[in-house]
Tab-separated table of N, CA and C in Angstrom:
chain	number	residue	atom	x	y	z
A	1	MET	N	126.728	74.274	84.577
A	1	MET	CA	127.376	73.089	84.063
A	1	MET	C	126.591	72.558	82.872
A	2	ILE	N	127.225	71.712	82.129
A	2	ILE	CA	126.614	71.101	80.954
A	2	ILE	C	126.506	69.604	81.211
A	3	GLU	N	125.289	69.078	81.062
A	3	GLU	CA	125.026	67.662	81.275
A	3	GLU	C	124.525	67.045	79.980
A	4	ILE	N	124.987	65.846	79.679
A	4	ILE	CA	124.561	65.155	78.466
A	4	ILE	C	124.054	63.771	78.822
A	5	TYR	N	122.865	63.450	78.285
A	5	TYR	CA	122.320	62.095	78.317
A	5	TYR	C	122.234	61.664	76.859
A	6	TYR	N	122.958	60.605	76.485
A	6	TYR	CA	122.956	60.222	75.075
A	6	TYR	C	122.978	58.713	74.913
A	7	GLY	N	122.690	58.289	73.698
A	7	GLY	CA	122.734	56.881	73.357
A	7	GLY	C	121.414	56.429	72.772
A	8	PHE	N	121.309	55.126	72.530
A	8	PHE	CA	120.111	54.571	71.924
A	8	PHE	C	119.240	53.841	72.943
A	9	GLY	N	119.513	54.069	74.220
A	9	GLY	CA	118.670	53.500	75.265
A	9	GLY	C	117.524	54.434	75.612
A	10	LYS	N	116.470	53.868	76.185
A	10	LYS	CA	115.303	54.636	76.621
A	10	LYS	C	115.653	55.404	77.897
A	11	GLY	N	115.128	56.612	78.031
A	11	GLY	CA	115.241	57.332	79.288
A	11	GLY	C	115.960	58.668	79.244
A	12	LYS	N	116.450	59.083	78.087
A	12	LYS	CA	117.178	60.359	78.006
A	12	LYS	C	116.264	61.534	78.334
A	13	THR	N	115.119	61.584	77.682
A	13	THR	CA	114.162	62.659	77.944
A	13	THR	C	113.619	62.553	79.357
A	14	THR	N	113.305	61.345	79.784
A	14	THR	CA	112.776	61.129	81.128
A	14	THR	C	113.762	61.615	82.186
A	15	ALA	N	115.036	61.310	82.011
A	15	ALA	CA	116.052	61.763	82.967
A	15	ALA	C	116.166	63.283	82.974
A	16	SER	N	116.156	63.887	81.805
A	16	SER	CA	116.310	65.346	81.753
A	16	SER	C	115.097	66.052	82.346
A	17	ILE	N	113.912	65.527	82.088
A	17	ILE	CA	112.703	66.128	82.670
A	17	ILE	C	112.670	65.890	84.177
A	18	GLY	N	113.133	64.740	84.633
A	18	GLY	CA	113.230	64.497	86.073
A	18	GLY	C	114.152	65.492	86.745
A	19	LEU	N	115.275	65.796	86.100
A	19	LEU	CA	116.181	66.807	86.624
A	19	LEU	C	115.481	68.172	86.663
A	20	GLY	N	114.716	68.465	85.609
A	20	GLY	CA	113.954	69.717	85.581
A	20	GLY	C	112.939	69.800	86.710
A	21	MET	N	112.264	68.687	86.998
A	21	MET	CA	111.297	68.664	88.098
A	21	MET	C	111.999	68.902	89.437
A	22	ARG	N	113.161	68.284	89.625
A	22	ARG	CA	113.936	68.501	90.844
A	22	ARG	C	114.306	69.979	90.973
A	23	ALA	N	114.722	70.585	89.864
A	23	ALA	CA	115.106	71.999	89.876
A	23	ALA	C	113.928	72.885	90.261
A	24	VAL	N	112.754	72.616	89.685
A	24	VAL	CA	111.556	73.389	90.031
A	24	VAL	C	111.249	73.226	91.515
A	25	GLY	N	111.382	72.009	92.016
A	25	GLY	CA	111.149	71.756	93.445
A	25	GLY	C	112.080	72.541	94.344
A	26	ALA	N	113.250	72.884	93.815
A	26	ALA	CA	114.222	73.674	94.582
A	26	ALA	C	114.066	75.170	94.323
A	27	GLY	N	113.036	75.538	93.575
A	27	GLY	CA	112.777	76.955	93.330
A	27	GLY	C	113.482	77.532	92.114
A	28	LEU	N	114.064	76.676	91.276
A	28	LEU	CA	114.753	77.158	90.074
A	28	LEU	C	113.792	77.201	88.890
A	29	THR	N	114.115	78.023	87.918
A	29	THR	CA	113.308	78.116	86.706
A	29	THR	C	113.884	77.185	85.640
A	30	VAL	N	112.992	76.623	84.820
A	30	VAL	CA	113.378	75.618	83.831
A	30	VAL	C	112.684	75.905	82.507
A	31	THR	N	113.412	75.707	81.422
A	31	THR	CA	112.844	75.772	80.074
A	31	THR	C	113.200	74.485	79.339
A	32	LEU	N	112.236	73.946	78.599
A	32	LEU	CA	112.428	72.747	77.783
A	32	LEU	C	112.231	73.111	76.316
A	33	VAL	N	113.195	72.741	75.483
A	33	VAL	CA	113.058	72.849	74.029
A	33	VAL	C	113.288	71.457	73.467
A	34	GLN	N	112.273	70.919	72.789
A	34	GLN	CA	112.376	69.574	72.226
A	34	GLN	C	112.553	69.651	70.722
A	35	PHE	N	113.669	69.137	70.250
A	35	PHE	CA	113.957	69.090	68.824
A	35	PHE	C	113.520	67.740	68.261
A	36	LEU	N	113.129	67.748	66.993
A	36	LEU	CA	112.748	66.530	66.267
A	36	LEU	C	111.591	65.793	66.931
A	37	LYS	N	110.761	66.532	67.667
A	37	LYS	CA	109.560	65.976	68.289
A	37	LYS	C	108.413	66.940	68.026
A	38	ASP	N	107.201	66.393	68.017
A	38	ASP	CA	106.033	67.255	67.893
A	38	ASP	C	105.441	67.472	69.287
A	39	ASN	N	104.243	68.013	69.350
A	39	ASN	CA	103.627	68.332	70.644
A	39	ASN	C	102.751	67.207	71.185
A	40	LYS	N	103.058	65.967	70.856
A	40	LYS	CA	102.204	64.850	71.272
A	40	LYS	C	102.696	64.120	72.516
A	41	SER	N	103.872	64.449	73.038
A	41	SER	CA	104.380	63.758	74.231
A	41	SER	C	103.531	64.113	75.449
A	42	SER	N	103.100	63.120	76.171
A	42	SER	CA	102.150	63.304	77.273
A	42	SER	C	102.676	64.178	78.401
A	43	GLU	N	103.989	64.169	78.641
A	43	GLU	CA	104.535	64.971	79.744
A	43	GLU	C	104.294	66.469	79.552
A	44	LEU	N	104.116	66.899	78.311
A	44	LEU	CA	103.927	68.324	78.042
A	44	LEU	C	102.669	68.875	78.698
A	45	ALA	N	101.686	68.014	78.971
A	45	ALA	CA	100.425	68.447	79.587
A	45	ALA	C	100.571	68.811	81.055
A	46	VAL	N	101.652	68.364	81.702
A	46	VAL	CA	101.744	68.558	83.153
A	46	VAL	C	103.026	69.229	83.631
A	47	LEU	N	103.907	69.569	82.742
A	47	LEU	CA	105.188	70.133	83.187
A	47	LEU	C	105.004	71.504	83.828
A	48	PRO	N	105.622	71.705	84.986
A	48	PRO	CA	105.498	72.988	85.676
A	48	PRO	C	106.595	73.977	85.264
A	49	PHE	N	107.023	73.893	84.011
A	49	PHE	CA	108.026	74.841	83.550
A	49	PHE	C	107.776	75.243	82.110
A	50	ASP	N	108.534	76.219	81.669
A	50	ASP	CA	108.401	76.795	80.345
A	50	ASP	C	108.765	75.765	79.277
A	51	VAL	N	107.922	75.654	78.243
A	51	VAL	CA	108.186	74.758	77.124
A	51	VAL	C	108.078	75.573	75.843
A	52	PHE	N	109.138	75.574	75.046
A	52	PHE	CA	109.083	76.226	73.739
A	52	PHE	C	108.314	75.297	72.815
A	53	LYS	N	107.188	75.785	72.320
A	53	LYS	CA	106.269	74.944	71.548
A	53	LYS	C	106.904	74.416	70.268
A	54	ALA	N	106.898	73.101	70.150
A	54	ALA	CA	107.388	72.434	68.943
A	54	ALA	C	106.291	72.464	67.878
A	55	PRO	N	106.624	72.141	66.646
A	55	PRO	CA	105.586	72.067	65.612
A	55	PRO	C	104.514	71.042	66.005
A	56	ASP	N	103.274	71.289	65.566
A	56	ASP	CA	102.183	70.373	65.903
A	56	ASP	C	102.344	69.013	65.240
A	57	SER	N	102.963	68.986	64.087
A	57	SER	CA	103.241	67.707	63.435
A	57	SER	C	104.621	67.789	62.809
A	58	LEU	N	105.213	66.649	62.634
A	58	LEU	CA	106.586	66.601	62.141
A	58	LEU	C	106.786	65.288	61.404
A	59	PRO	N	107.299	65.341	60.167
A	59	PRO	CA	107.571	64.077	59.477
A	59	PRO	C	108.692	63.321	60.190
A	60	PHE	N	108.724	62.010	60.003
A	60	PHE	CA	109.739	61.196	60.666
A	60	PHE	C	111.144	61.668	60.297
A	61	TYR	N	111.335	62.086	59.054
A	61	TYR	CA	112.607	62.650	58.611
A	61	TYR	C	112.368	64.097	58.204
A	62	PRO	N	112.485	65.047	59.154
A	62	PRO	CA	112.242	66.453	58.817
A	62	PRO	C	113.193	66.932	57.721
A	63	ASP	N	112.657	67.774	56.857
A	63	ASP	CA	113.479	68.317	55.777
A	63	ASP	C	113.837	69.764	56.096
A	64	LYS	N	114.345	70.452	55.122
A	64	LYS	CA	114.821	71.823	55.334
A	64	LYS	C	113.698	72.792	55.723
A	65	SER	N	112.431	72.433	55.496
A	65	SER	CA	111.333	73.308	55.925
A	65	SER	C	111.283	73.423	57.458
A	66	TYR	N	111.877	72.467	58.139
A	66	TYR	CA	111.947	72.472	59.609
A	66	TYR	C	112.952	73.514	60.108
A	67	GLN	N	113.826	73.967	59.221
A	67	GLN	CA	114.902	74.890	59.588
A	67	GLN	C	114.385	76.176	60.228
A	68	SER	N	113.278	76.725	59.735
A	68	SER	CA	112.781	77.987	60.296
A	68	SER	C	112.354	77.819	61.753
A	69	TRP	N	111.749	76.660	62.086
A	69	TRP	CA	111.396	76.424	63.481
A	69	TRP	C	112.664	76.297	64.323
A	70	VAL	N	113.655	75.566	63.829
A	70	VAL	CA	114.919	75.409	64.554
A	70	VAL	C	115.552	76.776	64.799
A	71	ASP	N	115.574	77.620	63.784
A	71	ASP	CA	116.156	78.955	63.931
A	71	ASP	C	115.446	79.759	65.015
A	72	SER	N	114.114	79.670	65.063
A	72	SER	CA	113.375	80.400	66.105
A	72	SER	C	113.645	79.795	67.487
A	73	ALA	N	113.782	78.483	67.564
A	73	ALA	CA	114.101	77.839	68.842
A	73	ALA	C	115.480	78.253	69.339
A	74	LEU	N	116.449	78.317	68.434
A	74	LEU	CA	117.811	78.707	68.824
A	74	LEU	C	117.834	80.147	69.327
A	75	GLU	N	117.088	81.006	68.692
A	75	GLU	CA	117.000	82.401	69.144
A	75	GLU	C	116.344	82.469	70.523
A	76	TYR	N	115.307	81.674	70.740
A	76	TYR	CA	114.634	81.609	72.030
A	76	TYR	C	115.610	81.166	73.123
A	77	ILE	N	116.410	80.157	72.815
A	77	ILE	CA	117.388	79.646	73.782
A	77	ILE	C	118.404	80.729	74.138
A	78	LYS	N	118.888	81.455	73.150
A	78	LYS	CA	119.873	82.521	73.397
A	78	LYS	C	119.348	83.559	74.374
A	79	ASN	N	118.037	83.818	74.328
A	79	ASN	CA	117.433	84.856	75.167
A	79	ASN	C	116.738	84.304	76.401
A	80	CYS	N	116.838	83.016	76.636
A	80	CYS	CA	116.149	82.362	77.738
A	80	CYS	C	116.685	82.847	79.090
A	81	LYS	N	115.779	83.113	80.000
A	81	LYS	CA	116.153	83.586	81.337
A	81	LYS	C	116.146	82.471	82.384
A	82	SER	N	115.664	81.298	82.023
A	82	SER	CA	115.608	80.185	82.991
A	82	SER	C	117.008	79.779	83.424
A	83	TYR	N	117.090	79.234	84.628
A	83	TYR	CA	118.377	78.776	85.136
A	83	TYR	C	118.763	77.421	84.545
A	84	VAL	N	117.773	76.544	84.337
A	84	VAL	CA	118.013	75.232	83.735
A	84	VAL	C	117.393	75.240	82.338
A	85	ILE	N	118.187	74.871	81.349
A	85	ILE	CA	117.689	74.812	79.975
A	85	ILE	C	117.902	73.390	79.467
A	86	ILE	N	116.804	72.729	79.125
A	86	ILE	CA	116.857	71.359	78.619
A	86	ILE	C	116.730	71.407	77.100
A	87	LEU	N	117.748	70.898	76.411
A	87	LEU	CA	117.768	70.851	74.952
A	87	LEU	C	117.612	69.391	74.538
A	88	ASP	N	116.376	68.953	74.451
A	88	ASP	CA	116.061	67.551	74.193
A	88	ASP	C	116.273	67.209	72.720
A	89	GLU	N	117.041	66.168	72.461
A	89	GLU	CA	117.418	65.702	71.118
A	89	GLU	C	118.279	66.720	70.360
A	90	PHE	N	118.915	67.603	71.078
A	90	PHE	CA	119.762	68.637	70.456
A	90	PHE	C	120.934	68.025	69.684
A	91	LEU	N	121.529	66.975	70.233
A	91	LEU	CA	122.660	66.348	69.536
A	91	LEU	C	122.269	65.881	68.137
A	92	ASP	N	120.991	65.535	67.965
A	92	ASP	CA	120.541	64.964	66.697
A	92	ASP	C	120.274	65.994	65.604
A	93	ILE	N	120.247	67.267	65.946
A	93	ILE	CA	120.079	68.275	64.890
A	93	ILE	C	121.429	68.838	64.436
A	94	ILE	N	122.479	68.524	65.204
A	94	ILE	CA	123.810	69.043	64.862
A	94	ILE	C	124.318	68.348	63.603
A	95	GLY	N	124.712	69.148	62.651
A	95	GLY	CA	125.177	68.629	61.378
A	95	GLY	C	124.135	68.729	60.282
A	96	SER	N	122.860	68.772	60.662
A	96	SER	CA	121.816	68.899	59.649
A	96	SER	C	121.058	70.220	59.753
A	97	PHE	N	120.804	70.697	60.974
A	97	PHE	CA	120.077	71.954	61.149
A	97	PHE	C	120.891	73.032	61.849
A	98	ILE	N	122.033	72.656	62.397
A	98	ILE	CA	122.964	73.597	63.011
A	98	ILE	C	124.365	72.975	62.909
A	99	THR	N	125.353	73.791	62.640
A	99	THR	CA	126.713	73.265	62.552
A	99	THR	C	127.257	72.986	63.953
A	100	VAL	N	128.287	72.189	64.021
A	100	VAL	CA	128.938	71.899	65.303
A	100	VAL	C	129.442	73.199	65.923
A	101	ASP	N	130.051	74.057	65.110
A	101	ASP	CA	130.582	75.322	65.626
A	101	ASP	C	129.479	76.206	66.193
A	102	LYS	N	128.353	76.297	65.492
A	102	LYS	CA	127.231	77.129	65.978
A	102	LYS	C	126.623	76.517	67.241
A	103	ALA	N	126.556	75.192	67.307
A	103	ALA	CA	126.038	74.531	68.504
A	103	ALA	C	126.935	74.825	69.705
A	104	ALA	N	128.242	74.720	69.506
A	104	ALA	CA	129.188	75.005	70.587
A	104	ALA	C	129.098	76.469	71.004
A	105	GLU	N	128.976	77.338	70.035
A	105	GLU	CA	128.846	78.769	70.322
A	105	GLU	C	127.584	79.045	71.140
A	106	LEU	N	126.474	78.408	70.777
A	106	LEU	CA	125.222	78.568	71.523
A	106	LEU	C	125.394	78.111	72.964
A	107	ILE	N	125.973	76.944	73.152
A	107	ILE	CA	126.164	76.412	74.502
A	107	ILE	C	127.066	77.331	75.323
A	108	LYS	N	128.146	77.818	74.723
A	108	LYS	CA	129.030	78.756	75.429
A	108	LYS	C	128.306	80.038	75.805
A	109	SER	N	127.378	80.479	74.967
A	109	SER	CA	126.670	81.740	75.227
A	109	SER	C	125.717	81.638	76.416
A	110	ILE	N	125.357	80.427	76.809
A	110	ILE	CA	124.465	80.240	77.961
A	110	ILE	C	125.203	79.535	79.095
A	111	ASN	N	126.487	79.816	79.221
A	111	ASN	CA	127.335	79.120	80.187
A	111	ASN	C	127.077	79.482	81.636
A	112	ASP	N	126.255	80.469	81.913
A	112	ASP	CA	125.942	80.806	83.299
A	112	ASP	C	124.704	80.057	83.793
A	113	LYS	N	124.287	79.057	83.025
A	113	LYS	CA	123.101	78.278	83.348
A	113	LYS	C	123.449	76.789	83.364
A	114	GLU	N	122.528	76.000	83.847
A	114	GLU	CA	122.650	74.545	83.775
A	114	GLU	C	122.022	74.124	82.453
A	115	VAL	N	122.799	73.495	81.591
A	115	VAL	CA	122.319	73.099	80.264
A	115	VAL	C	122.293	71.577	80.203
A	116	ILE	N	121.120	71.044	79.904
A	116	ILE	CA	120.934	69.605	79.810
A	116	ILE	C	120.705	69.288	78.334
A	117	ILE	N	121.508	68.389	77.782
A	117	ILE	CA	121.441	68.059	76.359
A	117	ILE	C	121.195	66.563	76.220
A	118	THR	N	120.258	66.211	75.324
A	118	THR	CA	120.050	64.797	75.034
A	118	THR	C	120.234	64.543	73.537
A	119	GLY	N	120.344	63.290	73.187
A	119	GLY	CA	120.458	62.893	71.789
A	119	GLY	C	121.031	61.503	71.688
A	120	HIS	N	121.202	61.077	70.469
A	120	HIS	CA	121.631	59.699	70.241
A	120	HIS	C	123.131	59.520	70.051
A	121	ARG	N	123.794	60.517	69.510
A	121	ARG	CA	125.180	60.279	69.104
A	121	ARG	C	126.169	61.186	69.814
A	122	GLU	N	127.384	60.723	69.858
A	122	GLU	CA	128.471	61.486	70.466
A	122	GLU	C	129.003	62.500	69.460
A	123	ILE	N	129.155	63.721	69.929
A	123	ILE	CA	129.769	64.777	69.123
A	123	ILE	C	130.914	65.319	69.965
A	124	SER	N	132.127	64.989	69.570
A	124	SER	CA	133.294	65.215	70.427
A	124	SER	C	133.433	66.666	70.879
A	125	GLU	N	133.201	67.624	70.010
A	125	GLU	CA	133.349	69.038	70.399
A	125	GLU	C	132.386	69.416	71.523
A	126	ILE	N	131.177	68.880	71.477
A	126	ILE	CA	130.188	69.173	72.515
A	126	ILE	C	130.513	68.381	73.778
A	127	PHE	N	130.946	67.146	73.629
A	127	PHE	CA	131.297	66.321	74.780
A	127	PHE	C	132.485	66.913	75.537
A	128	GLU	N	133.443	67.457	74.838
A	128	GLU	CA	134.595	68.083	75.493
A	128	GLU	C	134.186	69.253	76.364
A	129	MET	N	133.117	69.934	76.006
A	129	MET	CA	132.632	71.093	76.762
A	129	MET	C	131.857	70.689	78.016
A	130	SER	N	131.394	69.452	78.060
A	130	SER	CA	130.444	69.052	79.095
A	130	SER	C	131.117	68.723	80.422
A	131	ASP	N	130.282	68.724	81.467
A	131	ASP	CA	130.732	68.387	82.809
A	131	ASP	C	130.256	66.999	83.244
A	132	TYR	N	129.106	66.581	82.742
A	132	TYR	CA	128.544	65.255	83.017
A	132	TYR	C	128.213	64.614	81.671
A	133	ILE	N	128.453	63.324	81.544
A	133	ILE	CA	128.004	62.574	80.372
A	133	ILE	C	127.488	61.229	80.857
A	134	THR	N	126.251	60.920	80.498
A	134	THR	CA	125.680	59.624	80.805
A	134	THR	C	125.302	58.952	79.491
A	135	HIS	N	125.842	57.752	79.274
A	135	HIS	CA	125.538	56.985	78.067
A	135	HIS	C	124.438	55.985	78.393
A	136	MET	N	123.343	56.059	77.671
A	136	MET	CA	122.222	55.143	77.873
A	136	MET	C	122.208	54.150	76.717
A	137	GLU	N	122.444	52.910	77.040
A	137	GLU	CA	122.566	51.881	76.014
A	137	GLU	C	121.387	50.917	76.090
A	138	LYS	N	120.763	50.701	74.954
A	138	LYS	CA	119.648	49.755	74.877
A	138	LYS	C	120.203	48.335	74.936
A	139	ILE	N	119.663	47.544	75.818
A	139	ILE	CA	119.986	46.129	75.888
A	139	ILE	C	118.840	45.338	75.232
A	140	LYS	N	117.614	45.743	75.538
A	140	LYS	CA	116.432	45.088	75.011
A	140	LYS	C	115.330	46.143	74.939
A	141	HIS	N	114.493	46.091	73.902
A	141	HIS	CA	113.420	47.068	73.749
A	141	HIS	C	112.257	46.416	73.012
A	142	PRO	N	111.023	46.643	73.436
A	142	PRO	CA	109.863	46.050	72.766
A	142	PRO	C	109.754	46.419	71.278
A	143	TYR	N	110.274	47.570	70.906
A	143	TYR	CA	110.232	47.991	69.497
A	143	TYR	C	110.915	46.959	68.599
A	144	ASP	N	111.942	46.297	69.127
A	144	ASP	CA	112.653	45.278	68.360
A	144	ASP	C	111.740	44.099	67.983
A	145	LYS	N	110.646	43.935	68.732
A	145	LYS	CA	109.671	42.874	68.438
A	145	LYS	C	108.438	43.427	67.728
A	146	GLY	N	108.522	44.696	67.294
A	146	GLY	CA	107.411	45.294	66.557
A	146	GLY	C	106.387	46.012	67.411
A	147	VAL	N	106.622	46.159	68.703
A	147	VAL	CA	105.686	46.858	69.584
A	147	VAL	C	105.867	48.367	69.364
A	148	LYS	N	104.783	49.040	69.013
A	148	LYS	CA	104.824	50.479	68.761
A	148	LYS	C	104.909	51.251	70.091
A	149	ALA	N	105.334	52.511	69.992
A	149	ALA	CA	105.416	53.387	71.161
A	149	ALA	C	104.029	53.508	71.814
A	150	ARG	N	104.012	53.455	73.136
A	150	ARG	CA	102.764	53.507	73.890
A	150	ARG	C	102.616	54.862	74.572
A	151	LYS	N	101.427	55.450	74.404
A	151	LYS	CA	101.140	56.747	75.017
A	151	LYS	C	101.232	56.615	76.540
A	152	GLY	N	101.912	57.559	77.155
A	152	GLY	CA	102.070	57.548	78.608
A	152	GLY	C	103.294	56.775	79.073
A	153	ILE	N	103.876	55.968	78.196
A	153	ILE	CA	105.066	55.208	78.552
A	153	ILE	C	106.256	55.691	77.723
A	154	GLU	N	106.142	55.617	76.402
A	154	GLU	CA	107.220	56.095	75.535
A	154	GLU	C	107.002	57.525	75.042
A	155	TYR	N	105.779	57.988	75.080
A	155	TYR	CA	105.503	59.386	74.673
A	155	TYR	C	104.318	59.935	75.408
């Protein structure tokens, strides 16, 4: 099945990783690919599943030089043997680093697995393919008052 956690609320990555932890607890294999993130998120130090290594650093607005990493990640996903595949922030690369058609084609190619997708925006073609959709909406966030992301809490 295909599951989507999307919106501008906190918790999309946390929910998808929690699902991955549950899957590992049940004896399933899990792979995490994080788009538009570097390797600084604290959860990466303790995850009991496969993680496709993101770039060590990443500008806030990645440019076309990021494309080669995305291409290698997409190839990795196509050949992934894990039962659960988490595509964190995948919705946010669609349109800039992968077309909607190629994204849909990729998801269809791994249809015998559980695919978890996160991101900020709705993409109708991908949403139509999905089995679960959870919208996470921010009501209040410390960032709105200038509080920066805190290690161990937001990353």
